[in-house]
Amino acid sequence: MKRNGERITMLTAYDWTMARLLDQAGIDVLLVGDSLGMVIQGHSTTIPVTVGDMIYHGRMVVRGSQRAMVVVDLPFPHGQLGPRRTVAVAARIMKQTGCQAIKLEGGARQAETIAALVDAGIPVIAHVGLRPQSVHALGGYRVQRDRAKLQSDAQAAQQAGAFCVLMECVPANLAAEITRSLQVPTIGIGAGAGCDGQVLVTHDMLGLTVDRTPRFARRFAHLGNAVQQAASAYIAAVRDGSFPAEDESFE
Ligand code: KIV
């Protein structure tokens, strides 16, 4: 797709219903992101998410996807445990979910681990820029502006064999420059329009996370309001006796 100048579309999915809907809509890649810790489990960071959580959600998404590639995140700290232990966890996730690729956070410092994963036959996406699992080390959810570090992370990831580089919260001109310098595709989130593709957290994009939607996440729908309106209508109909009607009941 990069070679043909076609933009790649990626969205997160955490369950069968959503995976099926997004797959049928024509999405290219479904990401079982550890963002599930925030949007599904209600934590304030992705740090509490376990390998068991990723396998549980990954299996549902794989079951719901007919054509989209399914990528599963390595949760904290399993991408940072050195090549041998990371390969073991990634292999377990692939075996038990049936996903096609793994995403891990990091670039240059992860080069050896990325190479070991690729050697083991595990396709890898490297996540650089803002790495949410390192939110405390980075001092918060901030735009990452260190040009030299971003360039070397992206280059090192490609060199180590990653088939894609995901860039989060990177200035648009820098992300575009890195995209041009790489042979593998880039996927951006808060990284401007110059990347080869885009990803969003589906709950943000659908307007389900109204209280904490990041600036870069456009709301393509307002389902949070729609859910509350439907729930209010249901509550009123039950209370006033208009639900269930005769044709919603059995004789
Ligand atoms: O966990 C996730 O959903 C992600 C995206 C924000 C890229 O890593």
mmCIF file of C-alpha atoms and ligand atoms in Angstrom:
data_model
loop_
_atom_site.group_PDB
_atom_site.id
_atom_site.type_symbol
_atom_site.label_atom_id
_atom_site.label_comp_id
_atom_site.label_asym_id
_atom_site.label_seq_id
_atom_site.Cartn_x
_atom_site.Cartn_y
_atom_site.Cartn_z
ATOM 1 C CA MET A 1 0.000 0.000 0.000
ATOM 2 C CA LYS A 2 2.883 2.385 0.752
ATOM 3 C CA ARG A 3 4.398 1.691 -2.634
ATOM 4 C CA ASN A 4 1.036 2.385 -4.326
ATOM 5 C CA GLY A 5 0.440 5.557 -2.301
ATOM 6 C CA GLU A 6 -2.662 4.041 -0.675
ATOM 7 C CA ARG A 7 -3.306 5.211 2.896
ATOM 8 C CA ILE A 8 -3.570 2.475 5.505
ATOM 9 C CA THR A 9 -6.464 2.493 7.983
ATOM 10 C CA MET A 10 -6.174 1.069 11.494
ATOM 11 C CA LEU A 11 -8.613 1.202 14.425
ATOM 12 C CA THR A 12 -8.564 -0.440 17.827
ATOM 13 C CA ALA A 13 -10.978 -3.269 18.647
ATOM 14 C CA TYR A 14 -11.408 -5.193 21.851
ATOM 15 C CA ASP A 15 -14.349 -7.538 21.176
ATOM 16 C CA TRP A 16 -16.088 -9.644 18.535
ATOM 17 C CA THR A 17 -19.009 -7.306 17.826
ATOM 18 C CA MET A 18 -16.857 -4.258 17.152
ATOM 19 C CA ALA A 19 -14.236 -6.266 15.233
ATOM 20 C CA ARG A 20 -16.962 -7.591 12.939
ATOM 21 C CA LEU A 21 -18.462 -4.155 12.322
ATOM 22 C CA LEU A 22 -15.089 -2.537 11.590
ATOM 23 C CA ASP A 23 -13.941 -5.458 9.438
ATOM 24 C CA GLN A 24 -17.142 -5.295 7.385
ATOM 25 C CA ALA A 25 -16.667 -1.523 7.014
ATOM 26 C CA GLY A 26 -13.349 -2.295 5.266
ATOM 27 C CA ILE A 27 -10.716 -1.430 7.869
ATOM 28 C CA ASP A 28 -7.217 -2.674 6.956
ATOM 29 C CA VAL A 29 -5.830 -3.385 10.429
ATOM 30 C CA LEU A 30 -7.501 -4.050 13.790
ATOM 31 C CA LEU A 31 -5.315 -3.234 16.776
ATOM 32 C CA VAL A 32 -6.056 -4.938 20.074
ATOM 33 C CA GLY A 33 -4.395 -2.079 21.929
ATOM 34 C CA ASP A 34 -3.522 -2.065 25.592
ATOM 35 C CA SER A 35 -5.574 1.159 25.558
ATOM 36 C CA LEU A 36 -8.259 -1.345 26.588
ATOM 37 C CA GLY A 37 -6.932 -0.762 30.105
ATOM 38 C CA MET A 38 -8.286 2.792 29.886
ATOM 39 C CA VAL A 39 -11.383 2.574 27.677
ATOM 40 C CA ILE A 40 -12.655 -0.875 28.741
ATOM 41 C CA GLN A 41 -11.256 -1.395 32.225
ATOM 42 C CA GLY A 42 -11.381 2.234 33.436
ATOM 43 C CA HIS A 43 -7.752 2.561 34.547
ATOM 44 C CA SER A 44 -5.969 5.898 34.173
ATOM 45 C CA THR A 45 -2.996 4.323 32.326
ATOM 46 C CA THR A 46 -2.300 1.179 30.267
ATOM 47 C CA ILE A 47 0.138 -0.135 32.880
ATOM 48 C CA PRO A 48 -2.205 -2.525 34.772
ATOM 49 C CA VAL A 49 -3.102 -4.526 31.607
ATOM 50 C CA THR A 50 -1.952 -8.171 31.718
ATOM 51 C CA VAL A 51 -0.963 -10.751 29.096
ATOM 52 C CA GLY A 52 -4.143 -12.642 30.049
ATOM 53 C CA ASP A 53 -6.230 -9.531 29.237
ATOM 54 C CA MET A 54 -4.568 -9.213 25.825
ATOM 55 C CA ILE A 55 -5.199 -12.877 25.029
ATOM 56 C CA TYR A 56 -8.825 -12.692 26.209
ATOM 57 C CA HIS A 57 -9.593 -9.658 24.013
ATOM 58 C CA GLY A 58 -7.318 -10.728 21.142
ATOM 59 C CA ARG A 59 -9.203 -14.009 20.673
ATOM 60 C CA MET A 60 -12.532 -12.198 20.344
ATOM 61 C CA VAL A 61 -11.170 -9.761 17.789
ATOM 62 C CA VAL A 62 -9.548 -12.500 15.689
ATOM 63 C CA ARG A 63 -12.889 -14.338 15.693
ATOM 64 C CA GLY A 64 -14.631 -11.201 14.416
ATOM 65 C CA SER A 65 -12.179 -10.410 11.626
ATOM 66 C CA GLN A 66 -12.589 -11.938 8.176
ATOM 67 C CA ARG A 67 -10.114 -9.860 6.194
ATOM 68 C CA ALA A 68 -8.403 -7.257 8.411
ATOM 69 C CA MET A 69 -4.954 -7.970 9.831
ATOM 70 C CA VAL A 70 -5.157 -8.305 13.628
ATOM 71 C CA VAL A 71 -2.291 -6.889 15.710
ATOM 72 C CA VAL A 72 -2.047 -7.405 19.482
ATOM 73 C CA ASP A 73 -0.096 -5.141 21.857
ATOM 74 C CA LEU A 74 2.550 -6.525 24.196
ATOM 75 C CA PRO A 75 1.447 -5.179 27.587
ATOM 76 C CA PHE A 76 3.752 -3.564 30.140
ATOM 77 C CA PRO A 77 6.442 -4.683 30.909
ATOM 78 C CA HIS A 78 6.548 -7.694 28.590
ATOM 79 C CA GLY A 79 8.006 -5.820 25.614
ATOM 80 C CA GLN A 80 10.929 -4.654 27.751
ATOM 81 C CA LEU A 81 12.152 -7.896 29.285
ATOM 82 C CA GLY A 82 14.912 -8.686 26.791
ATOM 83 C CA PRO A 83 14.751 -10.764 23.609
ATOM 84 C CA ARG A 84 14.328 -14.241 25.125
ATOM 85 C CA ARG A 85 11.467 -13.445 27.492
ATOM 86 C CA THR A 86 9.716 -11.112 25.069
ATOM 87 C CA VAL A 87 9.764 -13.737 22.291
ATOM 88 C CA ALA A 88 8.214 -16.277 24.698
ATOM 89 C CA VAL A 89 5.344 -13.925 25.643
ATOM 90 C CA ALA A 90 4.757 -12.770 22.056
ATOM 91 C CA ALA A 91 4.675 -16.376 20.828
ATOM 92 C CA ARG A 92 2.130 -17.255 23.527
ATOM 93 C CA ILE A 93 -0.075 -14.336 22.471
ATOM 94 C CA MET A 94 0.149 -15.326 18.787
ATOM 95 C CA LYS A 95 -0.557 -18.994 19.503
ATOM 96 C CA GLN A 96 -3.498 -18.349 21.802
ATOM 97 C CA THR A 97 -5.166 -15.513 19.862
ATOM 98 C CA GLY A 98 -4.381 -16.350 16.226
ATOM 99 C CA CYS A 99 -3.327 -12.726 15.580
ATOM 100 C CA GLN A 100 -1.004 -11.920 12.664
ATOM 101 C CA ALA A 101 1.394 -9.474 14.334
ATOM 102 C CA ILE A 102 2.539 -7.973 17.615
ATOM 103 C CA LYS A 103 3.125 -4.319 18.529
ATOM 104 C CA LEU A 104 5.693 -3.288 21.095
ATOM 105 C CA GLU A 105 6.739 0.096 22.426
ATOM 106 C CA GLY A 106 10.250 1.346 21.671
ATOM 107 C CA GLY A 107 12.758 1.787 18.871
ATOM 108 C CA ALA A 108 16.554 1.876 19.146
ATOM 109 C CA ARG A 109 16.676 0.363 22.638
ATOM 110 C CA GLN A 110 14.375 -2.417 21.482
ATOM 111 C CA ALA A 111 16.308 -3.251 18.305
ATOM 112 C CA GLU A 112 17.702 -6.528 19.618
ATOM 113 C CA THR A 113 14.272 -7.646 20.832
ATOM 114 C CA ILE A 114 12.610 -6.677 17.544
ATOM 115 C CA ALA A 115 15.260 -8.669 15.615
ATOM 116 C CA ALA A 116 14.702 -11.711 17.857
ATOM 117 C CA LEU A 117 10.922 -11.533 17.366
ATOM 118 C CA VAL A 118 11.312 -11.246 13.592
ATOM 119 C CA ASP A 119 13.795 -14.158 13.638
ATOM 120 C CA ALA A 120 11.198 -16.227 15.454
ATOM 121 C CA GLY A 121 8.671 -15.498 12.673
ATOM 122 C CA ILE A 122 6.696 -12.881 14.597
ATOM 123 C CA PRO A 123 5.852 -9.779 12.521
ATOM 124 C CA VAL A 124 6.445 -6.618 14.579
ATOM 125 C CA ILE A 125 5.105 -3.059 14.644
ATOM 126 C CA ALA A 126 7.375 -0.716 16.621
ATOM 127 C CA HIS A 127 5.572 2.060 18.547
ATOM 128 C CA VAL A 128 7.744 5.191 18.879
ATOM 129 C CA GLY A 129 7.204 8.784 19.981
ATOM 130 C CA LEU A 130 4.832 8.965 22.946
ATOM 131 C CA ARG A 131 4.954 5.499 24.498
ATOM 132 C CA PRO A 132 1.989 5.302 26.890
ATOM 133 C CA GLN A 133 3.565 2.450 28.913
ATOM 134 C CA SER A 134 6.395 4.881 29.779
ATOM 135 C CA VAL A 135 4.040 7.743 30.667
ATOM 136 C CA HIS A 136 5.640 8.253 34.081
ATOM 137 C CA ALA A 137 9.183 8.189 32.709
ATOM 138 C CA LEU A 138 8.165 10.656 29.971
ATOM 139 C CA GLY A 139 6.530 12.999 32.492
ATOM 140 C CA GLY A 140 2.986 12.739 31.094
ATOM 141 C CA TYR A 141 1.109 12.397 27.807
ATOM 142 C CA ARG A 142 3.124 14.955 25.829
ATOM 143 C CA VAL A 143 4.091 15.620 22.220
ATOM 144 C CA GLN A 144 7.561 14.126 21.607
ATOM 145 C CA ARG A 145 9.869 16.609 19.860
ATOM 146 C CA ASP A 146 13.345 15.064 20.075
ATOM 147 C CA ARG A 147 14.118 14.895 16.351
ATOM 148 C CA ALA A 148 17.339 12.867 16.617
ATOM 149 C CA LYS A 149 15.793 10.303 18.970
ATOM 150 C CA LEU A 150 12.660 9.868 16.852
ATOM 151 C CA GLN A 151 14.680 9.452 13.678
ATOM 152 C CA SER A 152 17.049 6.944 15.259
ATOM 153 C CA ASP A 153 14.166 4.988 16.875
ATOM 154 C CA ALA A 154 12.342 4.697 13.549
ATOM 155 C CA GLN A 155 15.472 3.773 11.585
ATOM 156 C CA ALA A 156 16.593 1.229 14.202
ATOM 157 C CA ALA A 157 13.152 -0.405 14.216
ATOM 158 C CA GLN A 158 13.181 -0.743 10.418
ATOM 159 C CA GLN A 159 16.751 -2.009 10.457
ATOM 160 C CA ALA A 160 15.862 -4.634 13.075
ATOM 161 C CA GLY A 161 13.056 -5.931 10.843
ATOM 162 C CA ALA A 162 9.858 -4.206 12.032
ATOM 163 C CA PHE A 163 7.378 -4.205 9.128
ATOM 164 C CA CYS A 164 5.745 -0.974 10.287
ATOM 165 C CA VAL A 165 6.489 1.962 12.590
ATOM 166 C CA LEU A 166 3.672 3.545 14.595
ATOM 167 C CA MET A 167 4.309 7.142 15.694
ATOM 168 C CA GLU A 168 2.285 8.710 18.490
ATOM 169 C CA CYS A 169 2.183 12.448 19.312
ATOM 170 C CA VAL A 170 4.968 13.549 16.990
ATOM 171 C CA PRO A 171 5.021 16.956 15.199
ATOM 172 C CA ALA A 172 3.508 16.553 11.736
ATOM 173 C CA ASN A 173 6.545 17.788 9.758
ATOM 174 C CA LEU A 174 8.889 15.433 11.613
ATOM 175 C CA ALA A 175 6.542 12.456 11.179
ATOM 176 C CA ALA A 176 6.299 13.222 7.445
ATOM 177 C CA GLU A 177 10.098 13.453 7.156
ATOM 178 C CA ILE A 178 10.528 10.100 8.946
ATOM 179 C CA THR A 179 7.828 8.552 6.739
ATOM 180 C CA ARG A 180 9.709 9.644 3.611
ATOM 181 C CA SER A 181 12.979 8.260 4.967
ATOM 182 C CA LEU A 182 11.616 4.764 5.693
ATOM 183 C CA GLN A 183 10.852 1.917 3.329
ATOM 184 C CA VAL A 184 8.348 0.370 5.719
ATOM 185 C CA PRO A 185 5.007 2.128 6.267
ATOM 186 C CA THR A 186 4.293 4.466 9.159
ATOM 187 C CA ILE A 187 0.988 4.718 10.982
ATOM 188 C CA GLY A 188 0.310 7.942 12.861
ATOM 189 C CA ILE A 189 -1.776 8.908 15.857
ATOM 190 C CA GLY A 190 -1.447 12.593 16.635
ATOM 191 C CA ALA A 191 1.345 12.645 14.053
ATOM 192 C CA GLY A 192 -0.247 14.596 11.183
ATOM 193 C CA ALA A 193 -1.349 13.662 7.683
ATOM 194 C CA GLY A 194 2.101 12.833 6.298
ATOM 195 C CA CYS A 195 2.158 9.260 7.658
ATOM 196 C CA ASP A 196 1.332 6.288 5.424
ATOM 197 C CA GLY A 197 -1.710 5.482 7.552
ATOM 198 C CA GLN A 198 -3.692 6.542 10.590
ATOM 199 C CA VAL A 199 -4.920 4.861 13.753
ATOM 200 C CA LEU A 200 -7.409 6.017 16.388
ATOM 201 C CA VAL A 201 -8.830 4.470 19.512
ATOM 202 C CA THR A 202 -12.275 3.428 18.287
ATOM 203 C CA HIS A 203 -14.023 4.602 21.463
ATOM 204 C CA ASP A 204 -12.602 8.124 20.894
ATOM 205 C CA MET A 205 -13.539 8.105 17.204
ATOM 206 C CA LEU A 206 -17.112 7.022 18.009
ATOM 207 C CA GLY A 207 -17.557 9.681 20.700
ATOM 208 C CA LEU A 208 -17.855 7.153 23.535
ATOM 209 C CA THR A 209 -15.046 8.682 25.619
ATOM 210 C CA VAL A 210 -16.486 12.185 25.887
ATOM 211 C CA ASP A 211 -14.770 13.047 29.177
ATOM 212 C CA ARG A 212 -11.197 12.432 28.007
ATOM 213 C CA THR A 213 -10.808 12.598 24.243
ATOM 214 C CA PRO A 214 -7.328 13.739 23.130
ATOM 215 C CA ARG A 215 -7.082 16.776 20.831
ATOM 216 C CA PHE A 216 -5.944 14.684 17.847
ATOM 217 C CA ALA A 217 -8.892 12.263 18.023
ATOM 218 C CA ARG A 218 -11.663 13.450 15.720
ATOM 219 C CA ARG A 219 -15.143 12.274 16.743
ATOM 220 C CA PHE A 220 -16.725 10.754 13.646
ATOM 221 C CA ALA A 221 -19.892 9.951 15.645
ATOM 222 C CA HIS A 222 -21.452 10.850 18.993
ATOM 223 C CA LEU A 223 -22.436 7.424 20.241
ATOM 224 C CA GLY A 224 -22.010 8.392 23.906
ATOM 225 C CA ASN A 225 -25.029 10.708 23.561
ATOM 226 C CA ALA A 226 -26.919 8.133 21.496
ATOM 227 C CA VAL A 227 -26.381 5.434 24.176
ATOM 228 C CA GLN A 228 -27.604 7.750 26.942
ATOM 229 C CA GLN A 229 -30.665 8.798 24.926
ATOM 230 C CA ALA A 230 -31.551 5.168 24.187
ATOM 231 C CA ALA A 231 -31.083 4.187 27.845
ATOM 232 C CA SER A 232 -33.288 7.099 28.984
ATOM 233 C CA ALA A 233 -35.999 6.105 26.479
ATOM 234 C CA TYR A 234 -35.840 2.485 27.707
ATOM 235 C CA ILE A 235 -36.066 3.531 31.368
ATOM 236 C CA ALA A 236 -39.069 5.763 30.630
ATOM 237 C CA ALA A 237 -40.826 3.032 28.588
ATOM 238 C CA VAL A 238 -40.370 0.421 31.334
ATOM 239 C CA ARG A 239 -41.540 2.834 34.021
ATOM 240 C CA ASP A 240 -44.662 3.981 32.139
ATOM 241 C CA GLY A 241 -45.568 0.409 31.108
ATOM 242 C CA SER A 242 -45.300 1.017 27.319
ATOM 243 C CA PHE A 243 -42.497 -1.580 27.051
ATOM 244 C CA PRO A 244 -42.947 -4.437 26.339
ATOM 245 C CA ALA A 245 -45.903 -3.939 23.947
ATOM 246 C CA GLU A 246 -48.221 -6.764 22.874
ATOM 247 C CA ASP A 247 -46.162 -7.585 19.770
ATOM 248 C CA GLU A 248 -43.052 -7.809 21.966
ATOM 249 C CA SER A 249 -44.728 -10.425 24.192
ATOM 250 C CA PHE A 250 -45.888 -14.050 23.696
ATOM 251 C CA GLU A 251 -49.510 -15.206 23.987
HETATM 252 O O1 KIV B 1 -3.042 0.810 22.794
HETATM 253 C C1 KIV B 1 -3.421 1.415 21.778
HETATM 254 O O2 KIV B 1 -4.610 1.482 21.448
HETATM 255 C C2 KIV B 1 -2.404 2.056 20.965
HETATM 256 C C3 KIV B 1 -2.865 3.087 19.999
HETATM 257 C C4 KIV B 1 -3.156 4.342 20.738
HETATM 258 C C5 KIV B 1 -1.922 3.278 18.908
HETATM 259 O O3 KIV B 1 -1.246 1.794 21.105
#
